[in-house]
Amino acid sequence: MKAQVLFSGGKDSSLSAILLDPFFDVELVTCSFSVLPVGEIAKVAADELGYSHRVLELDKGILESALAIIIEDGYPRNAINYIHRIVIETLAREEDVSLIADGVRRDDRVPKLTDAEVRSIEDRFGVDYVCPLQGYGRSAVNKLVSRYLVIEEGQSDSIAKADYETELRELIRQQYGDDKVLEIFPEHVQSRVIGRV
């Protein structure tokens, strides 16, 4: 059975793919709204990991709706969760998709679906949704990463990644400027996979 793993090129989605590898045919899927070349960024990491990779092109209107949410809220959580739900539903509609996975950890707050949203997606589309890292906290993930992956880390605005935040930040920058990006997104460390041990 094939596992479609939502892939940003970061350590969590990469580690999820590695954990699923003994049981599934893993395909990495990067979502793009065509604001930035995130598919190219993710492809480099996917090649290093040795998995097949594809880009799921999504309507820019989804990102613009998320922008409206983030501007109204003043923080990113609801907007990113909105994107995540739409992405999973879009992928679930594809005819040959039966299992969708992502890199959500136990202690993540975003992106994260509620149990009701997961059940709804599974029931409506006849797919399975799994989070291989759901039982792992940050410390345990970091131990696994140090054993299996070579990563580059830095502040989120300085690491080239292919997550939802990357294109959302760019859309905010284009429409509202750099100061608005800094106002909405707190500083946090991101990672990008550059190799596999």
Coordinates of C-alpha atoms in Angstrom, one line a residue:
M1 CA 0.0 0.0 0.0
K2 CA 1.2 3.5 -0.8
A3 CA 1.6 6.2 1.9
Q4 CA 1.3 9.8 0.7
V5 CA 3.4 11.8 3.2
L6 CA 2.9 15.5 3.3
F7 CA 6.4 16.8 2.9
S8 CA 8.0 20.1 3.7
G9 CA 11.6 19.0 3.5
G10 CA 11.9 19.4 7.3
K11 CA 12.9 16.8 9.9
D12 CA 9.4 15.9 11.1
S13 CA 7.9 15.0 7.7
S14 CA 11.2 13.3 6.8
L15 CA 11.3 11.2 9.9
S16 CA 7.6 10.2 9.4
A17 CA 8.5 8.9 5.9
I18 CA 11.4 6.9 7.4
L19 CA 9.1 5.4 10.1
L20 CA 6.5 4.4 7.5
D21 CA 9.1 3.0 5.0
P22 CA 9.2 -0.6 6.4
F23 CA 5.4 -1.0 5.9
F24 CA 4.4 1.2 2.9
D25 CA 5.5 2.4 -0.5
V26 CA 6.3 6.0 0.5
E27 CA 5.6 9.0 -1.8
L28 CA 6.4 12.5 -0.6
V29 CA 3.9 15.1 -1.5
T30 CA 4.6 18.8 -1.3
C31 CA 1.8 21.4 -1.6
S32 CA 2.3 24.5 -3.6
F33 CA 0.2 27.6 -4.2
S34 CA 2.7 28.8 -6.9
V35 CA 3.8 31.8 -4.8
L36 CA 7.4 30.4 -4.3
P37 CA 9.2 27.4 -5.8
V38 CA 8.6 25.2 -2.8
G39 CA 8.4 22.1 -4.9
E40 CA 12.0 22.6 -6.0
I41 CA 13.1 23.1 -2.4
A42 CA 11.4 19.9 -1.2
K43 CA 12.6 17.9 -4.2
V44 CA 16.2 18.4 -3.1
A45 CA 15.4 16.9 0.3
A46 CA 13.3 14.1 -1.1
D47 CA 16.2 13.1 -3.4
E48 CA 18.5 13.0 -0.4
L49 CA 16.1 10.7 1.4
G50 CA 15.6 8.5 -1.6
Y51 CA 11.9 8.7 -1.9
S52 CA 9.6 9.5 -4.9
H53 CA 8.2 13.0 -4.7
R54 CA 5.5 15.0 -6.4
V55 CA 4.0 18.5 -6.0
L56 CA 0.3 19.0 -5.4
E57 CA -0.6 22.3 -7.0
L58 CA -3.4 24.0 -5.2
D59 CA -5.5 27.1 -5.9
K60 CA -3.9 30.3 -4.7
G61 CA -7.4 31.2 -3.4
I62 CA -6.9 28.8 -0.5
L63 CA -3.8 30.7 0.5
E64 CA -5.6 34.0 0.1
S65 CA -8.5 32.7 2.4
A66 CA -5.8 31.7 4.9
L67 CA -4.4 35.2 4.6
A68 CA -7.7 36.7 5.5
I69 CA -7.9 34.5 8.6
I70 CA -4.4 35.3 9.8
I71 CA -4.9 39.1 9.3
E72 CA -8.2 38.9 11.3
D73 CA -6.7 36.8 14.1
G74 CA -3.3 38.4 14.2
Y75 CA -1.7 35.0 14.7
P76 CA -1.1 32.0 12.4
R77 CA -2.6 28.9 14.1
N78 CA -6.1 29.0 12.6
A79 CA -4.9 29.9 9.1
I80 CA -2.3 27.1 9.0
N81 CA -4.8 24.6 10.4
Y82 CA -7.3 25.7 7.7
I83 CA -4.7 25.1 5.0
H84 CA -3.8 21.8 6.4
R85 CA -7.4 20.5 6.5
I86 CA -7.9 21.7 2.8
V87 CA -4.7 20.0 1.7
I88 CA -5.6 16.7 3.3
E89 CA -9.1 16.8 1.9
T90 CA -7.7 17.6 -1.6
L91 CA -5.3 14.8 -1.4
A92 CA -8.0 12.4 -0.1
R93 CA -10.1 13.1 -3.2
E94 CA -7.5 11.7 -5.5
E95 CA -8.5 8.3 -6.8
D96 CA -5.4 6.3 -6.0
V97 CA -4.8 7.8 -2.5
S98 CA -5.7 5.5 0.4
L99 CA -3.3 6.6 3.2
I100 CA -2.2 10.1 4.1
A101 CA 0.5 10.8 6.6
D102 CA 2.2 13.9 8.0
G103 CA 4.8 14.9 10.5
V104 CA 2.6 16.2 13.3
R105 CA 4.2 15.5 16.7
R106 CA 2.5 15.0 20.1
D107 CA 3.4 18.5 21.3
D108 CA 2.6 20.3 18.0
R109 CA -0.1 22.9 18.2
V110 CA -0.1 23.6 14.5
P111 CA -0.9 22.2 12.0
K112 CA -3.2 19.8 13.8
L113 CA -6.6 18.4 13.0
T114 CA -9.1 17.6 15.7
D115 CA -10.2 14.0 16.2
A116 CA -13.6 14.9 14.7
E117 CA -12.0 16.4 11.6
V118 CA -9.9 13.3 11.1
R119 CA -12.9 11.0 11.4
S120 CA -14.9 13.1 9.0
I121 CA -12.1 13.0 6.4
E122 CA -11.6 9.3 6.8
D123 CA -15.4 8.6 6.6
R124 CA -16.1 10.9 3.7
F125 CA -13.2 9.9 1.5
G126 CA -12.5 6.4 2.5
V127 CA -8.8 7.1 3.4
D128 CA -6.7 6.5 6.4
Y129 CA -4.9 9.4 8.0
V130 CA -1.9 8.7 10.2
C131 CA 0.6 10.8 12.2
P132 CA 3.7 8.5 12.8
L133 CA 5.1 11.0 15.3
Q134 CA 1.9 11.5 17.3
G135 CA 3.3 9.7 20.3
Y136 CA 6.7 11.5 20.1
G137 CA 7.6 14.7 21.8
R138 CA 10.3 17.1 20.6
S139 CA 13.1 15.6 22.6
A140 CA 12.4 12.0 21.3
V141 CA 12.1 13.3 17.7
N142 CA 15.4 15.2 18.0
K143 CA 17.2 11.9 19.2
L144 CA 15.9 10.0 16.2
V145 CA 16.8 12.9 13.8
S146 CA 20.4 13.0 15.2
R147 CA 20.7 9.3 14.3
Y148 CA 19.1 9.2 10.9
L149 CA 19.2 12.7 9.3
V150 CA 21.5 15.5 8.6
I151 CA 19.7 18.8 9.0
E152 CA 20.2 22.5 8.8
E153 CA 18.5 24.7 11.4
G154 CA 17.8 28.4 11.7
Q155 CA 15.1 31.0 12.2
S156 CA 12.0 30.3 10.1
D157 CA 12.6 33.4 7.9
S158 CA 16.2 32.2 7.0
I159 CA 15.6 28.5 6.2
A160 CA 14.4 27.6 2.7
K161 CA 11.5 25.2 3.4
A162 CA 8.4 24.0 1.6
D163 CA 5.8 24.2 4.4
Y164 CA 2.5 26.2 4.4
E165 CA 4.1 29.0 6.4
T166 CA 6.7 29.7 3.7
E167 CA 4.2 30.8 1.0
L168 CA 1.9 32.4 3.6
R169 CA 4.7 34.5 4.8
E170 CA 5.5 35.5 1.3
L171 CA 1.9 36.5 0.5
I172 CA 1.8 38.6 3.7
R173 CA 5.1 40.2 2.7
Q174 CA 3.8 41.0 -0.8
Q175 CA 0.5 42.5 0.5
Y176 CA 1.5 44.0 3.8
G177 CA 5.3 44.2 4.1
D178 CA 8.0 42.7 6.2
D179 CA 6.8 44.3 9.4
K180 CA 3.5 42.6 9.3
V181 CA 5.2 39.2 8.8
L182 CA 7.3 39.8 12.0
E183 CA 4.2 41.0 13.8
I184 CA 2.2 37.8 13.0
F185 CA 4.9 35.1 13.1
P186 CA 6.8 34.6 16.3
E187 CA 10.5 33.7 15.9
H188 CA 11.0 30.0 15.9
V189 CA 13.6 27.5 14.7
Q190 CA 12.9 25.5 11.6
S191 CA 14.8 22.7 10.0
R192 CA 15.6 21.5 6.5
V193 CA 16.9 18.0 5.7
I194 CA 20.2 18.1 3.7
G195 CA 21.1 14.4 4.0
R196 CA 20.4 11.0 5.4
V197 CA 22.8 9.2 7.7

